[in-house]
PDB file of C-alpha atoms in Angstrom:
ATOM      1  CA  MET T 188      19.775 -47.960  44.171  1.00 96.00           C
ATOM      2  CA  ARG T 189      18.367 -47.692  47.691  1.00 98.00           C
ATOM      3  CA  ILE T 190      14.700 -48.684  47.966  1.00 98.00           C
ATOM      4  CA  ALA T 191      12.965 -47.641  51.187  1.00 98.00           C
ATOM      5  CA  ARG T 192       9.516 -48.259  52.593  1.00 98.00           C
ATOM      6  CA  PHE T 193       8.190 -45.367  54.658  1.00 98.00           C
ATOM      7  CA  VAL T 194       5.236 -43.339  55.868  1.00 97.00           C
ATOM      8  CA  VAL T 195       4.620 -39.603  55.704  1.00 94.00           C
ATOM      9  CA  ASP T 196       1.004 -39.351  56.825  1.00 85.00           C
ATOM     10  CA  SER T 197      -0.692 -42.740  56.890  1.00 81.00           C
ATOM     11  CA  ASP T 198      -0.303 -45.366  54.157  1.00 88.00           C
ATOM     12  CA  PRO T 199       3.118 -46.958  53.585  1.00 95.00           C
ATOM     13  CA  LEU T 200       4.918 -45.933  50.404  1.00 96.00           C
ATOM     14  CA  TYR T 201       8.022 -47.109  48.563  1.00 98.00           C
ATOM     15  CA  GLY T 202      10.671 -44.685  47.416  1.00 98.00           C
ATOM     16  CA  VAL T 203      14.197 -44.268  46.070  1.00 98.00           C
ATOM     17  CA  VAL T 204      16.665 -42.731  48.546  1.00 98.00           C
ATOM     18  CA  GLU T 205      19.284 -40.472  46.976  1.00 96.00           C
ATOM     19  CA  GLY T 206      21.720 -37.800  48.060  1.00 94.00           C
ATOM     20  CA  GLU T 207      24.699 -37.333  50.322  1.00 91.00           C
ATOM     21  CA  PRO T 208      24.551 -38.421  53.985  1.00 89.00           C
ATOM     22  CA  GLY T 209      22.628 -35.848  55.978  1.00 89.00           C
ATOM     23  CA  SER T 210      20.852 -34.371  52.965  1.00 94.00           C
ATOM     24  CA  GLU T 211      19.092 -37.399  51.452  1.00 96.00           C
ATOM     25  CA  GLU T 212      15.752 -37.195  49.697  1.00 98.00           C
ATOM     26  CA  VAL T 213      13.306 -39.967  48.990  1.00 98.00           C
ATOM     27  CA  THR T 214      11.413 -39.982  45.687  1.00 98.00           C
ATOM     28  CA  VAL T 215       8.061 -41.781  45.834  1.00 97.00           C
ATOM     29  CA  ILE T 216       7.642 -44.621  43.346  1.00 97.00           C
ATOM     30  CA  ASN T 217       4.381 -45.971  41.971  1.00 95.00           C
ATOM     31  CA  GLY T 218       3.068 -49.134  43.559  1.00 93.00           C
ATOM     32  CA  ASP T 219       5.103 -52.094  44.697  1.00 94.00           C
ATOM     33  CA  PRO T 220       8.600 -52.331  43.157  1.00 96.00           C
ATOM     34  CA  PHE T 221       8.597 -56.117  43.593  1.00 94.00           C
ATOM     35  CA  PHE T 222       5.811 -56.395  41.026  1.00 91.00           C
ATOM     36  CA  ASN T 223       5.661 -53.050  39.184  1.00 90.00           C
ATOM     37  CA  GLY T 224       9.330 -52.212  38.863  1.00 93.00           C
ATOM     38  CA  VAL T 225      10.763 -48.857  39.916  1.00 95.00           C
ATOM     39  CA  GLU T 226       8.622 -46.100  38.381  1.00 95.00           C
ATOM     40  CA  ARG T 227       9.494 -42.750  39.944  1.00 96.00           C
ATOM     41  CA  THR T 228       6.906 -40.051  40.552  1.00 97.00           C
ATOM     42  CA  HIS T 229       7.592 -36.329  40.932  1.00 96.00           C
ATOM     43  CA  VAL T 230       6.858 -36.439  44.678  1.00 96.00           C
ATOM     44  CA  LYS T 231       9.890 -36.030  46.925  1.00 97.00           C
ATOM     45  CA  HIS T 232      10.424 -35.772  50.666  1.00 97.00           C
ATOM     46  CA  LYS T 233      13.443 -35.047  52.789  1.00 97.00           C
ATOM     47  CA  LEU T 234      14.505 -38.289  54.400  1.00 97.00           C
ATOM     48  CA  GLU T 235      14.429 -36.637  57.818  1.00 96.00           C
ATOM     49  CA  ASP T 236      10.720 -35.844  57.312  1.00 96.00           C
ATOM     50  CA  VAL T 237       9.585 -39.454  56.811  1.00 97.00           C
ATOM     51  CA  ARG T 238       9.467 -42.461  59.114  1.00 97.00           C
ATOM     52  CA  LEU T 239      11.278 -45.464  57.723  1.00 98.00           C
ATOM     53  CA  LEU T 240       9.567 -48.840  58.017  1.00 98.00           C
ATOM     54  CA  ALA T 241      10.936 -52.324  57.526  1.00 98.00           C
ATOM     55  CA  PRO T 242      11.906 -52.210  53.832  1.00 98.00           C
ATOM     56  CA  ILE T 243       9.928 -55.404  53.238  1.00 97.00           C
ATOM     57  CA  ILE T 244       7.386 -57.432  55.177  1.00 94.00           C
ATOM     58  CA  PRO T 245       7.951 -60.860  53.608  1.00 94.00           C
ATOM     59  CA  ARG T 246       4.799 -62.212  52.023  1.00 89.00           C
ATOM     60  CA  SER T 247       5.951 -65.723  52.813  1.00 95.00           C
ATOM     61  CA  LYS T 248       8.996 -66.255  55.036  1.00 97.00           C
ATOM     62  CA  VAL T 249      12.307 -65.269  56.553  1.00 98.00           C
ATOM     63  CA  ILE T 250      14.944 -67.999  56.298  1.00 98.00           C
ATOM     64  CA  GLY T 251      17.907 -68.020  58.657  1.00 98.00           C
ATOM     65  CA  VAL T 252      21.274 -69.725  58.225  1.00 97.00           C
ATOM     66  CA  GLY T 253      22.816 -70.862  61.493  1.00 92.00           C
ATOM     67  CA  ARG T 254      26.535 -71.059  62.319  1.00 92.00           C
ATOM     68  CA  ASN T 255      27.748 -69.699  58.992  1.00 94.00           C
ATOM     69  CA  PHE T 256      30.773 -68.020  60.629  1.00 92.00           C
ATOM     70  CA  ALA T 257      33.295 -70.404  62.230  1.00 89.00           C
ATOM     71  CA  GLU T 258      34.264 -68.035  65.073  1.00 88.00           C
ATOM     72  CA  HIS T 259      30.623 -67.469  65.987  1.00 89.00           C
ATOM     73  CA  ALA T 260      29.979 -71.212  66.109  1.00 80.00           C
ATOM     74  CA  ALA T 261      33.044 -71.651  68.318  1.00 86.00           C
ATOM     75  CA  GLU T 262      32.123 -68.869  70.749  1.00 88.00           C
ATOM     76  CA  LEU T 263      28.881 -70.708  71.539  1.00 84.00           C
ATOM     77  CA  GLY T 264      30.639 -74.069  71.832  1.00 86.00           C
ATOM     78  CA  ASN T 265      29.282 -75.453  68.567  1.00 82.00           C
ATOM     79  CA  GLU T 266      30.860 -77.223  65.630  1.00 82.00           C
ATOM     80  CA  VAL T 267      30.475 -75.925  62.101  1.00 82.00           C
ATOM     81  CA  PRO T 268      27.605 -77.991  60.636  1.00 85.00           C
ATOM     82  CA  GLN T 269      28.379 -80.348  57.773  1.00 86.00           C
ATOM     83  CA  GLN T 270      25.137 -79.315  56.081  1.00 88.00           C
ATOM     84  CA  PRO T 271      23.594 -75.826  56.119  1.00 89.00           C
ATOM     85  CA  LEU T 272      21.624 -75.245  59.303  1.00 94.00           C
ATOM     86  CA  LEU T 273      18.406 -73.587  58.130  1.00 97.00           C
ATOM     87  CA  PHE T 274      15.513 -72.252  60.204  1.00 97.00           C
ATOM     88  CA  LEU T 275      12.415 -70.127  59.620  1.00 98.00           C
ATOM     89  CA  LYS T 276      11.192 -66.924  61.229  1.00 98.00           C
ATOM     90  CA  PRO T 277       7.571 -65.791  60.690  1.00 97.00           C
ATOM     91  CA  ASN T 278       6.897 -62.470  59.014  1.00 97.00           C
ATOM     92  CA  THR T 279       5.412 -61.273  62.319  1.00 97.00           C
ATOM     93  CA  SER T 280       8.973 -61.228  63.664  1.00 98.00           C
ATOM     94  CA  VAL T 281       9.913 -58.373  61.308  1.00 98.00           C
ATOM     95  CA  ILE T 282      10.213 -54.784  62.523  1.00 98.00           C
ATOM     96  CA  GLY T 283      11.828 -51.705  61.019  1.00 98.00           C
ATOM     97  CA  PRO T 284      14.390 -49.051  61.918  1.00 98.00           C
ATOM     98  CA  GLY T 285      13.791 -47.491  65.317  1.00 98.00           C
ATOM     99  CA  ASP T 286      11.072 -49.975  66.255  1.00 98.00           C
ATOM    100  CA  PRO T 287      11.486 -51.531  69.706  1.00 98.00           C
ATOM    101  CA  ILE T 288      12.756 -55.059  70.175  1.00 98.00           C
ATOM    102  CA  VAL T 289      10.336 -56.442  72.769  1.00 98.00           C
ATOM    103  CA  LEU T 290      11.980 -59.073  74.956  1.00 98.00           C
ATOM    104  CA  PRO T 291       9.706 -62.120  75.313  1.00 98.00           C
ATOM    105  CA  GLU T 292       8.435 -62.995  78.780  1.00 97.00           C
ATOM    106  CA  PHE T 293       9.570 -66.607  78.372  1.00 98.00           C
ATOM    107  CA  SER T 294      13.270 -65.728  78.042  1.00 98.00           C
ATOM    108  CA  ASP T 295      15.938 -64.093  80.205  1.00 97.00           C
ATOM    109  CA  GLU T 296      18.793 -64.500  77.697  1.00 98.00           C
ATOM    110  CA  VAL T 297      18.163 -62.748  74.390  1.00 98.00           C
ATOM    111  CA  SER T 298      21.204 -62.033  72.230  1.00 98.00           C
ATOM    112  CA  PHE T 299      21.887 -59.897  69.163  1.00 98.00           C
ATOM    113  CA  GLU T 300      23.215 -61.107  65.793  1.00 98.00           C
ATOM    114  CA  ALA T 301      24.172 -58.596  63.082  1.00 98.00           C
ATOM    115  CA  GLU T 302      23.575 -60.095  59.636  1.00 98.00           C
ATOM    116  CA  LEU T 303      23.589 -59.354  55.930  1.00 98.00           C
ATOM    117  CA  CYS T 304      20.144 -60.169  54.548  1.00 98.00           C
ATOM    118  CA  VAL T 305      19.255 -61.117  50.978  1.00 98.00           C
ATOM    119  CA  VAL T 306      15.888 -59.992  49.589  1.00 98.00           C
ATOM    120  CA  ILE T 307      14.463 -62.210  46.848  1.00 98.00           C
ATOM    121  CA  GLY T 308      12.985 -60.496  43.802  1.00 97.00           C
ATOM    122  CA  ARG T 309      11.245 -63.243  41.821  1.00 97.00           C
ATOM    123  CA  ILE T 310       9.678 -66.650  42.338  1.00 97.00           C
ATOM    124  CA  CYS T 311      12.321 -69.328  41.999  1.00 98.00           C
ATOM    125  CA  LYS T 312      13.220 -72.905  42.853  1.00 98.00           C
ATOM    126  CA  ASP T 313      16.440 -74.958  42.559  1.00 98.00           C
ATOM    127  CA  VAL T 314      18.520 -71.971  41.473  1.00 98.00           C
ATOM    128  CA  PRO T 315      22.070 -72.828  40.325  1.00 98.00           C
ATOM    129  CA  GLU T 316      24.780 -70.625  41.810  1.00 98.00           C
ATOM    130  CA  ASP T 317      25.559 -68.974  38.477  1.00 98.00           C
ATOM    131  CA  ARG T 318      21.924 -67.799  38.220  1.00 98.00           C
ATOM    132  CA  VAL T 319      21.490 -66.520  41.782  1.00 98.00           C
ATOM    133  CA  ASP T 320      22.085 -62.876  40.849  1.00 98.00           C
ATOM    134  CA  ASP T 321      19.028 -63.082  38.578  1.00 98.00           C
ATOM    135  CA  VAL T 322      16.670 -63.778  41.505  1.00 98.00           C
ATOM    136  CA  ILE T 323      18.016 -61.265  44.049  1.00 98.00           C
ATOM    137  CA  PHE T 324      16.214 -57.947  44.415  1.00 98.00           C
ATOM    138  CA  GLY T 325      18.765 -56.521  46.856  1.00 98.00           C
ATOM    139  CA  TYR T 326      20.277 -56.551  50.318  1.00 98.00           C
ATOM    140  CA  THR T 327      19.522 -55.067  53.713  1.00 98.00           C
ATOM    141  CA  CYS T 328      20.766 -55.145  57.311  1.00 98.00           C
ATOM    142  CA  GLY T 329      19.223 -57.508  59.830  1.00 98.00           C
ATOM    143  CA  ASN T 330      19.406 -58.491  63.478  1.00 98.00           C
ATOM    144  CA  ASP T 331      18.612 -62.132  64.219  1.00 98.00           C
ATOM    145  CA  LEU T 332      17.570 -61.855  67.888  1.00 98.00           C
ATOM    146  CA  THR T 333      17.796 -65.222  69.642  1.00 98.00           C
ATOM    147  CA  ALA T 334      16.448 -66.416  72.999  1.00 98.00           C
ATOM    148  CA  ARG T 335      19.495 -68.479  73.990  1.00 97.00           C
ATOM    149  CA  ASP T 336      17.954 -70.177  77.029  1.00 97.00           C
ATOM    150  CA  VAL T 337      14.957 -71.327  74.989  1.00 98.00           C
ATOM    151  CA  GLN T 338      17.218 -72.363  72.115  1.00 96.00           C
ATOM    152  CA  LYS T 339      18.979 -74.717  74.511  1.00 95.00           C
ATOM    153  CA  THR T 340      15.840 -76.259  76.021  1.00 96.00           C
ATOM    154  CA  ASP T 341      13.475 -76.538  73.039  1.00 97.00           C
ATOM    155  CA  LEU T 342      14.034 -79.299  70.524  1.00 88.00           C
ATOM    156  CA  GLN T 343      13.724 -76.820  67.641  1.00 94.00           C
ATOM    157  CA  TRP T 344      14.226 -73.085  67.258  1.00 96.00           C
ATOM    158  CA  ALA T 345      10.768 -71.707  66.450  1.00 97.00           C
ATOM    159  CA  ARG T 346      10.302 -69.854  69.767  1.00 97.00           C
ATOM    160  CA  ALA T 347      13.966 -68.972  70.218  1.00 98.00           C
ATOM    161  CA  LYS T 348      14.339 -67.392  66.791  1.00 98.00           C
ATOM    162  CA  GLY T 349      10.804 -66.478  65.760  1.00 98.00           C
ATOM    163  CA  PHE T 350       9.263 -64.462  68.577  1.00 98.00           C
ATOM    164  CA  ASP T 351       7.618 -61.132  67.721  1.00 98.00           C
ATOM    165  CA  THR T 352      10.155 -58.351  66.930  1.00 98.00           C
ATOM    166  CA  SER T 353      13.056 -60.828  66.624  1.00 98.00           C
ATOM    167  CA  ALA T 354      13.930 -59.785  63.043  1.00 98.00           C
ATOM    168  CA  PRO T 355      14.657 -56.056  62.668  1.00 98.00           C
ATOM    169  CA  LEU T 356      15.372 -55.165  59.014  1.00 98.00           C
ATOM    170  CA  GLY T 357      16.508 -51.934  57.379  1.00 98.00           C
ATOM    171  CA  PRO T 358      17.097 -49.141  56.837  1.00 98.00           C
ATOM    172  CA  TRP T 359      16.419 -49.836  53.137  1.00 98.00           C
ATOM    173  CA  ILE T 360      17.226 -52.296  50.361  1.00 98.00           C
ATOM    174  CA  GLU T 361      20.397 -51.731  48.348  1.00 98.00           C
ATOM    175  CA  THR T 362      19.882 -53.264  44.911  1.00 98.00           C
ATOM    176  CA  GLU T 363      23.503 -53.179  43.691  1.00 97.00           C
ATOM    177  CA  LEU T 364      26.135 -54.660  45.983  1.00 98.00           C
ATOM    178  CA  ASP T 365      29.244 -56.816  45.765  1.00 98.00           C
ATOM    179  CA  THR T 366      28.889 -59.147  48.753  1.00 97.00           C
ATOM    180  CA  GLU T 367      32.300 -60.823  48.622  1.00 96.00           C
ATOM    181  CA  ASP T 368      34.006 -58.704  51.326  1.00 97.00           C
ATOM    182  CA  LEU T 369      31.631 -56.372  53.177  1.00 98.00           C
ATOM    183  CA  ALA T 370      32.239 -55.175  56.724  1.00 98.00           C
ATOM    184  CA  ILE T 371      29.539 -56.255  59.209  1.00 98.00           C
ATOM    185  CA  LYS T 372      29.581 -54.311  62.468  1.00 98.00           C
ATOM    186  CA  GLY T 373      27.355 -54.214  65.531  1.00 98.00           C
ATOM    187  CA  TRP T 374      27.273 -51.753  68.426  1.00 98.00           C
ATOM    188  CA  LEU T 375      25.670 -52.299  71.824  1.00 98.00           C
ATOM    189  CA  ASN T 376      24.915 -48.897  73.380  1.00 98.00           C
ATOM    190  CA  GLY T 377      27.598 -47.348  71.186  1.00 98.00           C
ATOM    191  CA  GLU T 378      30.280 -49.957  71.977  1.00 98.00           C
ATOM    192  CA  LEU T 379      31.561 -52.019  69.061  1.00 98.00           C
ATOM    193  CA  ARG T 380      30.772 -55.683  69.773  1.00 98.00           C
ATOM    194  CA  GLN T 381      30.755 -57.357  66.365  1.00 98.00           C
ATOM    195  CA  ASP T 382      33.336 -56.611  63.695  1.00 98.00           C
ATOM    196  CA  GLY T 383      33.419 -59.120  60.868  1.00 97.00           C
ATOM    197  CA  SER T 384      33.229 -59.464  57.108  1.00 97.00           C
ATOM    198  CA  THR T 385      31.215 -61.434  54.598  1.00 97.00           C
ATOM    199  CA  SER T 386      34.559 -62.867  53.463  1.00 96.00           C
ATOM    200  CA  GLN T 387      34.504 -64.922  56.697  1.00 96.00           C
ATOM    201  CA  MET T 388      31.313 -66.731  55.723  1.00 96.00           C
ATOM    202  CA  ILE T 389      31.621 -70.494  55.480  1.00 96.00           C
ATOM    203  CA  ARG T 390      29.127 -70.384  52.618  1.00 96.00           C
ATOM    204  CA  GLY T 391      28.841 -67.200  50.557  1.00 96.00           C
ATOM    205  CA  VAL T 392      25.686 -65.470  49.408  1.00 98.00           C
ATOM    206  CA  ARG T 393      25.324 -67.273  46.086  1.00 98.00           C
ATOM    207  CA  GLU T 394      25.850 -70.700  47.634  1.00 97.00           C
ATOM    208  CA  ILE T 395      23.393 -69.934  50.427  1.00 97.00           C
ATOM    209  CA  VAL T 396      20.639 -68.758  48.090  1.00 98.00           C
ATOM    210  CA  SER T 397      21.123 -71.798  45.864  1.00 98.00           C
ATOM    211  CA  ILE T 398      20.968 -74.192  48.824  1.00 97.00           C
ATOM    212  CA  VAL T 399      17.924 -72.496  50.351  1.00 98.00           C
ATOM    213  CA  SER T 400      16.106 -72.635  47.000  1.00 98.00           C
ATOM    214  CA  GLN T 401      16.578 -76.400  46.937  1.00 98.00           C
ATOM    215  CA  ALA T 402      14.516 -76.687  50.122  1.00 97.00           C
ATOM    216  CA  PHE T 403      11.966 -73.901  49.621  1.00 97.00           C
ATOM    217  CA  THR T 404      10.288 -72.221  46.707  1.00 98.00           C
ATOM    218  CA  LEU T 405      11.341 -68.598  47.140  1.00 98.00           C
ATOM    219  CA  LEU T 406       8.829 -65.820  46.535  1.00 97.00           C
ATOM    220  CA  PRO T 407       9.308 -62.097  45.863  1.00 97.00           C
ATOM    221  CA  GLY T 408      10.012 -60.390  49.174  1.00 97.00           C
ATOM    222  CA  ASP T 409      11.330 -63.457  50.971  1.00 98.00           C
ATOM    223  CA  VAL T 410      14.371 -62.659  53.114  1.00 98.00           C
ATOM    224  CA  ILE T 411      17.410 -64.840  53.784  1.00 98.00           C
ATOM    225  CA  MET T 412      19.530 -63.967  56.836  1.00 98.00           C
ATOM    226  CA  THR T 413      23.051 -65.195  56.041  1.00 97.00           C
ATOM    227  CA  GLY T 414      24.641 -65.641  59.468  1.00 96.00           C
ATOM    228  CA  THR T 415      26.474 -63.528  62.019  1.00 96.00           C
ATOM    229  CA  PRO T 416      30.130 -62.925  62.867  1.00 96.00           C
ATOM    230  CA  ALA T 417      31.549 -63.516  66.348  1.00 94.00           C
ATOM    231  CA  GLY T 418      30.902 -61.181  69.254  1.00 96.00           C
ATOM    232  CA  VAL T 419      27.288 -61.962  70.116  1.00 96.00           C
ATOM    233  CA  ASP T 420      26.104 -61.122  73.623  1.00 97.00           C
ATOM    234  CA  LEU T 421      22.911 -60.488  75.555  1.00 98.00           C
ATOM    235  CA  VAL T 422      20.668 -57.435  75.480  1.00 98.00           C
ATOM    236  CA  THR T 423      18.526 -56.102  78.301  1.00 98.00           C
ATOM    237  CA  ALA T 424      15.717 -53.566  78.506  1.00 98.00           C
ATOM    238  CA  GLY T 425      17.065 -50.063  77.949  1.00 98.00           C
ATOM    239  CA  ASP T 426      19.784 -51.170  75.527  1.00 98.00           C
ATOM    240  CA  ARG T 427      20.101 -50.176  71.880  1.00 98.00           C
ATOM    241  CA  TYR T 428      21.717 -52.316  69.195  1.00 98.00           C
ATOM    242  CA  ASP T 429      22.973 -50.927  65.894  1.00 98.00           C
ATOM    243  CA  VAL T 430      23.854 -53.009  62.845  1.00 98.00           C
ATOM    244  CA  GLU T 431      25.933 -51.461  60.066  1.00 98.00           C
ATOM    245  CA  ILE T 432      26.857 -53.174  56.815  1.00 98.00           C
ATOM    246  CA  GLU T 433      29.253 -51.630  54.354  1.00 98.00           C
ATOM    247  CA  GLY T 434      27.479 -50.377  51.256  1.00 98.00           C
ATOM    248  CA  ILE T 435      24.014 -50.494  52.819  1.00 98.00           C
ATOM    249  CA  GLY T 436      23.694 -48.377  55.936  1.00 97.00           C
ATOM    250  CA  ARG T 437      22.815 -48.566  59.607  1.00 98.00           C
ATOM    251  CA  LEU T 438      19.898 -50.204  61.424  1.00 98.00           C
ATOM    252  CA  SER T 439      19.232 -49.152  65.011  1.00 98.00           C
ATOM    253  CA  ASN T 440      16.658 -50.515  67.471  1.00 98.00           C
ATOM    254  CA  PRO T 441      15.980 -49.955  71.175  1.00 98.00           C
ATOM    255  CA  VAL T 442      15.292 -52.895  73.500  1.00 98.00           C
ATOM    256  CA  VAL T 443      12.295 -52.945  75.835  1.00 98.00           C
ATOM    257  CA  ARG T 444      10.474 -55.416  78.049  1.00 96.00           C
ATOM    258  CA  ARG T 445       6.697 -55.252  78.013  1.00 86.00           C
TER     259      ARG T 445
END
C-alpha cells in the first residue's frame, strides 16, 4: 500500500495511491494513519491534480547511518566503522517531492546521497531483530544532502547533515516491501550517478533498526536513513537530483541557492 501526504486546496491530507503508472488516483483517508489506521473515505483525486508533500514530517527525529556501503566509504577515503555511525537530522531538514534543495550559504560543497528510508510506525525501544517488522510502518526514498567542506571542518555533523532542506523524502510511503535486494539509483540532471542495491549494505534494515532503537526511543513517524551506495558527487544551483528505489518510486528535487 502506498500512503501519500498531499494538498488539494489548503490543509494537508493523507491518502492511498492506487492505479497503473500515469493513471493513479489517491483516495483520501480519515485522519492520521500513524494513529488512526488506514480508513478510506469515498473522496478520490487524480494523482496529477494534487501536490505531493513529504510523506511524513517526523514528530521527533531523522536518524542517519553513515558509511553503511563499503564502496561509498572508500570513495571518500574512509574506513568502514567498527560500530554503526549514527547522526541526527532535525525535522526542519525535511522537504517533499519537487521542493527545492536550498544550498546553505556556509558551504560550497554540497553532495547528494540516495537512500532507502525506514518510517517507524509505533513507539519502541531495544527492538530485537526478529521483531523489527512489527515496528515499521513502511519505506520511502530519501536524499541525505551533506555539506562536505563543513563535515570536514566541524567536529560533529549537525551543520553538515542537518541544514534546512537537507532531507528530501518521498514520493510516498510503501508499507509492504522486501528490502533484501532493492535497486537504489540516483540521477543528476538525468545522468545516472548512483546505481547500487540494498544487498550491498554492511548492515541490513532489520539490524539497523534494532541498533538505532538501542540508542533512541523511536516514535511513530521517526525516519531512519540507511546509507547510500557509491557515486556521490556535488550539486550546484540549477541542478536536479532524482532518487529512485525499486518498489517505491521516484523522488525529484531541484537545487537552488538563496
